[in-house]
mmCIF file of C-alpha atoms in Angstrom:
data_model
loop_
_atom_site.group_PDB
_atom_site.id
_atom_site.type_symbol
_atom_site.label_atom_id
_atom_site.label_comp_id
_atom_site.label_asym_id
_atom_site.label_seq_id
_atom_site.Cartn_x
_atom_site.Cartn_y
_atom_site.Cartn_z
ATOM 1 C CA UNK A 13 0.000 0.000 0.000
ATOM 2 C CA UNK A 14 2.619 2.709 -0.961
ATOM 3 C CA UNK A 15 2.738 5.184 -3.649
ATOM 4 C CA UNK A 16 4.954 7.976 -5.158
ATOM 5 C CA UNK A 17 4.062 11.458 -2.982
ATOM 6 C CA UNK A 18 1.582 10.506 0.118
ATOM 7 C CA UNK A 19 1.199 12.986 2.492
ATOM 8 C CA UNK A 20 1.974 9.735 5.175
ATOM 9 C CA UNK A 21 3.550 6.431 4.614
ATOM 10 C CA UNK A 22 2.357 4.708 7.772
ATOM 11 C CA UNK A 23 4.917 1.919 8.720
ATOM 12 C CA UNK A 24 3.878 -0.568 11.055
ATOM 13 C CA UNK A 25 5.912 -3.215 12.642
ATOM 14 C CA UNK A 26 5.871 -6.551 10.851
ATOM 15 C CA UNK A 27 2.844 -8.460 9.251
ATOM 16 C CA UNK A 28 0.812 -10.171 11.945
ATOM 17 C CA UNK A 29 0.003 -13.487 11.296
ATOM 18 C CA UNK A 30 -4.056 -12.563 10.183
ATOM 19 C CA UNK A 31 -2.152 -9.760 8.431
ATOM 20 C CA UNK A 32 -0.174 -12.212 6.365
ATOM 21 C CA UNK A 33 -3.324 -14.701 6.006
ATOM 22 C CA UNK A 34 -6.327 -12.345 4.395
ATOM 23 C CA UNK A 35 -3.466 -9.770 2.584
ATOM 24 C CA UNK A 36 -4.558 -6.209 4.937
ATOM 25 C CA UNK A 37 -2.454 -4.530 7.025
ATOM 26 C CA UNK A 38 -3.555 -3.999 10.823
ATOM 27 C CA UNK A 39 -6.367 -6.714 10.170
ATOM 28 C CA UNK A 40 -5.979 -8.582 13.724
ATOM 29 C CA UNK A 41 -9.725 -7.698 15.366
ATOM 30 C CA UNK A 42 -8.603 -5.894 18.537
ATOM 31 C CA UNK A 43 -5.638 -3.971 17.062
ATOM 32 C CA UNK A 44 -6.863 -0.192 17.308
ATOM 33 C CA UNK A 45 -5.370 1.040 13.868
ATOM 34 C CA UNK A 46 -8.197 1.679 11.590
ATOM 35 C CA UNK A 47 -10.197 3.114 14.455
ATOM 36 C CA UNK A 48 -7.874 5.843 15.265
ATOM 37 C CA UNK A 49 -6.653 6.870 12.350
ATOM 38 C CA UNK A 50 -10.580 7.739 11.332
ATOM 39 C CA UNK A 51 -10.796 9.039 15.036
ATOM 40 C CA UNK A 52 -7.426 11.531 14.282
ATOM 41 C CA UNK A 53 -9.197 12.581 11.636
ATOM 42 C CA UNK A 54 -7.071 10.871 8.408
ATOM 43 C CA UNK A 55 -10.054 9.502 6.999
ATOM 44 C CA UNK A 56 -13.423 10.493 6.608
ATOM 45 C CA UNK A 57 -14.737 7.074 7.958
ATOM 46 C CA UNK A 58 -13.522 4.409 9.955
ATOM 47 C CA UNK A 59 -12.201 2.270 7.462
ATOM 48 C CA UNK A 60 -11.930 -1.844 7.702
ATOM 49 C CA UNK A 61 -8.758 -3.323 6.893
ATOM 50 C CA UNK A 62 -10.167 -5.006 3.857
ATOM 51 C CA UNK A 63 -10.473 -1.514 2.342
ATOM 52 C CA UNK A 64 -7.088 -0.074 2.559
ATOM 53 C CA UNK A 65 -6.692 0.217 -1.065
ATOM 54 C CA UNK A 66 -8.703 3.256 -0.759
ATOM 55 C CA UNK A 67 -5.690 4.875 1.916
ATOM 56 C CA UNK A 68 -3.611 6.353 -1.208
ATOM 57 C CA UNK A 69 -6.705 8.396 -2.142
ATOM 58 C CA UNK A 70 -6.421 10.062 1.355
ATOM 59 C CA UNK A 71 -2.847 11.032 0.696
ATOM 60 C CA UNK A 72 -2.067 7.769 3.195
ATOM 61 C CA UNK A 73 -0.120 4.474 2.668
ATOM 62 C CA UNK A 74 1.238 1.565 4.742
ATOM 63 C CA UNK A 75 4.351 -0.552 4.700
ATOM 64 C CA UNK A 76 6.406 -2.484 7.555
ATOM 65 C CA UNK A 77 9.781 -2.360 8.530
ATOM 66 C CA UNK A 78 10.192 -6.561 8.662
ATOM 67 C CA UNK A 79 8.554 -8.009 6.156
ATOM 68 C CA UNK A 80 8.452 -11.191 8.227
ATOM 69 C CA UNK A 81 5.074 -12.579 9.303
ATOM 70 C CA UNK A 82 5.153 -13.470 13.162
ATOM 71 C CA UNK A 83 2.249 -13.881 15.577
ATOM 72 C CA UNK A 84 4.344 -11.226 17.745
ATOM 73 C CA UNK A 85 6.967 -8.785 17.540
ATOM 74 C CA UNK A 86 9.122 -9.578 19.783
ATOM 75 C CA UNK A 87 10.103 -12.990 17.561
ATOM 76 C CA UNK A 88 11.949 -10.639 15.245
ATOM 77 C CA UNK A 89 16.000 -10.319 15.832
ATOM 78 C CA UNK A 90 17.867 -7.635 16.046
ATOM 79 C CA UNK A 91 19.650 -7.873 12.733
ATOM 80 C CA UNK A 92 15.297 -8.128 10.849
ATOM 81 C CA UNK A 93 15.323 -4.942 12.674
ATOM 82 C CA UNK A 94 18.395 -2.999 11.065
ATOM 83 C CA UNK A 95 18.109 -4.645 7.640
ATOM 84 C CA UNK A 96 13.919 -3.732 7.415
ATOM 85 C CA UNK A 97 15.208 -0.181 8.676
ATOM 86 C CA UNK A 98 18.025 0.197 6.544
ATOM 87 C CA UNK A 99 14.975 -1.533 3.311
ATOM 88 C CA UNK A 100 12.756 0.994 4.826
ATOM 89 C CA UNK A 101 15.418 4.450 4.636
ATOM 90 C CA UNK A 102 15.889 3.329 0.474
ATOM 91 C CA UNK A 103 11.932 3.269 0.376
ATOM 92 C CA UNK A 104 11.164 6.184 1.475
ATOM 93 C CA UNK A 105 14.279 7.802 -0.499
ATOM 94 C CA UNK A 106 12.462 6.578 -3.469
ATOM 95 C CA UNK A 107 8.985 7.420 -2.667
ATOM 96 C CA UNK A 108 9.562 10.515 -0.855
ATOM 97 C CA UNK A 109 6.667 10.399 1.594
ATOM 98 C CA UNK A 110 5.907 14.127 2.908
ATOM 99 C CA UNK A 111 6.091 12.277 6.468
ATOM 100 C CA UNK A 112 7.011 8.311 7.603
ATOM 101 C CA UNK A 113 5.201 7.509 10.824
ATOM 102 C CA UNK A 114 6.710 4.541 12.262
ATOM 103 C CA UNK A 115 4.107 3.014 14.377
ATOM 104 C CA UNK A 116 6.049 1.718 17.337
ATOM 105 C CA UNK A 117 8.419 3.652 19.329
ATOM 106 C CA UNK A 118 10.778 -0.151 19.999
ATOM 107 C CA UNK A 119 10.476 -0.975 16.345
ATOM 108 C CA UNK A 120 11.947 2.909 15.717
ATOM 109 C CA UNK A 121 14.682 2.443 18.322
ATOM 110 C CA UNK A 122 16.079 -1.079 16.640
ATOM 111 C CA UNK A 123 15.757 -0.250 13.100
ATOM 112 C CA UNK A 124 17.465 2.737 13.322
ATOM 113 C CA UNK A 125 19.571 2.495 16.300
ATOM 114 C CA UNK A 126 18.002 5.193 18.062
ATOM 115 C CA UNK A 127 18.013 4.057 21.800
ATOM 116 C CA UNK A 128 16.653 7.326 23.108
ATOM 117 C CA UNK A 129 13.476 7.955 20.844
ATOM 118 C CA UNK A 130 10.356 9.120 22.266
ATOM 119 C CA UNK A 131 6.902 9.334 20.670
ATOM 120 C CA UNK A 132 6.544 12.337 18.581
ATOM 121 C CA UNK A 133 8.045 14.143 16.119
ATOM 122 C CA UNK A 134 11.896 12.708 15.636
ATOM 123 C CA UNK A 135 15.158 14.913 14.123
ATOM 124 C CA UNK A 136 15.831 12.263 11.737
ATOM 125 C CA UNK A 137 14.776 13.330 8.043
ATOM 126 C CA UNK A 138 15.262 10.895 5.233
ATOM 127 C CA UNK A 139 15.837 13.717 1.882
ATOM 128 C CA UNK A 140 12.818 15.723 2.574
ATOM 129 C CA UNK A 141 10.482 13.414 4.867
ATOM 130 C CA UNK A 142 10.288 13.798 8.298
ATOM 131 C CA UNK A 143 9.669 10.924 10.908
ATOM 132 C CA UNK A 144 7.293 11.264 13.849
ATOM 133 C CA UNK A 145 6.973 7.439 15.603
ATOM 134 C CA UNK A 146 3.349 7.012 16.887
ATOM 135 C CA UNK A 147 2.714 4.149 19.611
ATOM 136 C CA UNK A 148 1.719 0.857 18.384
ATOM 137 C CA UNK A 149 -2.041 0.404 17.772
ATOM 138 C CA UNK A 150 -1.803 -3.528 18.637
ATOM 139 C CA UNK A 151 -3.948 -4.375 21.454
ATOM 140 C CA UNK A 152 -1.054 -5.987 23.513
ATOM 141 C CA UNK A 153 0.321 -2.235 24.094
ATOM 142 C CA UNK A 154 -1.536 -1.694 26.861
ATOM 143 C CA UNK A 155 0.133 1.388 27.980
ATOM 144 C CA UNK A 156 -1.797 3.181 25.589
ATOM 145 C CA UNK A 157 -5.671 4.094 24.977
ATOM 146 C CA UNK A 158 -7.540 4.545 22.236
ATOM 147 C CA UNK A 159 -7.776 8.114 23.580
ATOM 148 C CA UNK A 160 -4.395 8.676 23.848
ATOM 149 C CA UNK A 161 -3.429 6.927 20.611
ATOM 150 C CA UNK A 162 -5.989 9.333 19.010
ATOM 151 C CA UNK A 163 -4.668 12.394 20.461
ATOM 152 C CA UNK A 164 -0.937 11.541 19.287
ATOM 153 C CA UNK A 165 -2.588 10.296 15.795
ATOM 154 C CA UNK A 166 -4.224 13.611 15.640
ATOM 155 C CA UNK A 167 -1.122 16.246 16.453
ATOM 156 C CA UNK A 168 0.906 14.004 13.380
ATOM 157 C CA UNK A 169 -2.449 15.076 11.545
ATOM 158 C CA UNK A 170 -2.284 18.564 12.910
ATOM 159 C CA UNK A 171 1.291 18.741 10.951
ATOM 160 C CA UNK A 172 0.233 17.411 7.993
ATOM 161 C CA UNK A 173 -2.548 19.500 7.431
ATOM 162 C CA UNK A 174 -0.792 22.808 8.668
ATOM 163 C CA UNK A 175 1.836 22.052 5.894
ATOM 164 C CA UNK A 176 0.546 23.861 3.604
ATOM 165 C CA UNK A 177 0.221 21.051 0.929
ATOM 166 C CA UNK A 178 -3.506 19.640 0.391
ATOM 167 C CA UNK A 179 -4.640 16.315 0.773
ATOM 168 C CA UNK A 180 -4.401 13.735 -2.278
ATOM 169 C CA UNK A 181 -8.168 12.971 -2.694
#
């Protein structure tokens, strides 16, 4: 789900296993994605995960940084993590994504060795994108609500729109 010029390449972690079965990113029932990004505001409806061909109309698009299916995260090693970030920096370079949001502050930290990163907007540009890491939408993270996820959604959103380029769509 990427094209040339989105306003947001969304980047989760690595395909879940119901990810990798039925083909649609975020697609595990629980995991908060598709709620929050309608709730933030990036779409005009809450979208199912069966739809997200319709993302690159919205300016939006959605890749991983492991392209390794695993039924959780933590099952992917350290070197996955550099080599899907280092895949990830030549991706963007050629796609050239107004922002990347990396949805996952640990999958940030290992990819691109960045031990200290916090949620939010990050100092690391890749050519013209900027990076902001958003917290994982998977229901395991438990540290976060769908409130709160919807809040941080919604500042990224806040940048985008206050960037004085319009929405694709």
């Amino acid at each position: 789900m990427v094209a040339d010029g989105l306003n947001v390449l969304f980047c989760g972690i690595n395909p879940g296993l119901m990810t990798a079965a039925t083909g649609h990113h975020f697609a595990r029932p629980g995991n908060r994605f598709w709620p929050v990004l309608h709730r933030s505001g990036f779409t005009p409806r809450l979208l199912a995960p069966a739809e997200q061909d319709l993302l690159p109309s919205y300016g939006l698009g959605i890749t991983n940084v492991v392209a390794r299916a695993t039924a959780r995260a933590d099952e992917l090693s350290a070197e996955e993590y550099r080599e899907g970030g280092r895949l990830l920096a030549e991706k963007v370079g050629r796609l050239r994504p107004r922002w990347l949001a990396v949805v996952g502050v640990t999958a940030y930290r290992a990819a691109f060795a960045d031990r200290k990163a916090a949620v939010g907007p990050q100092e690391r540009v890749f050519g013209a994108t900027r990076v902001w890491v958003l917290p994982n939408p998977s229901g395991l993270n438990a540290g976060w609500s769908v409130e709160a996820m919807t809040e941080e959604f919604g500042r990224l959103r806040g940048e985008v729109a206050g960037g004085g380029v319009p929405r694709e769509g």
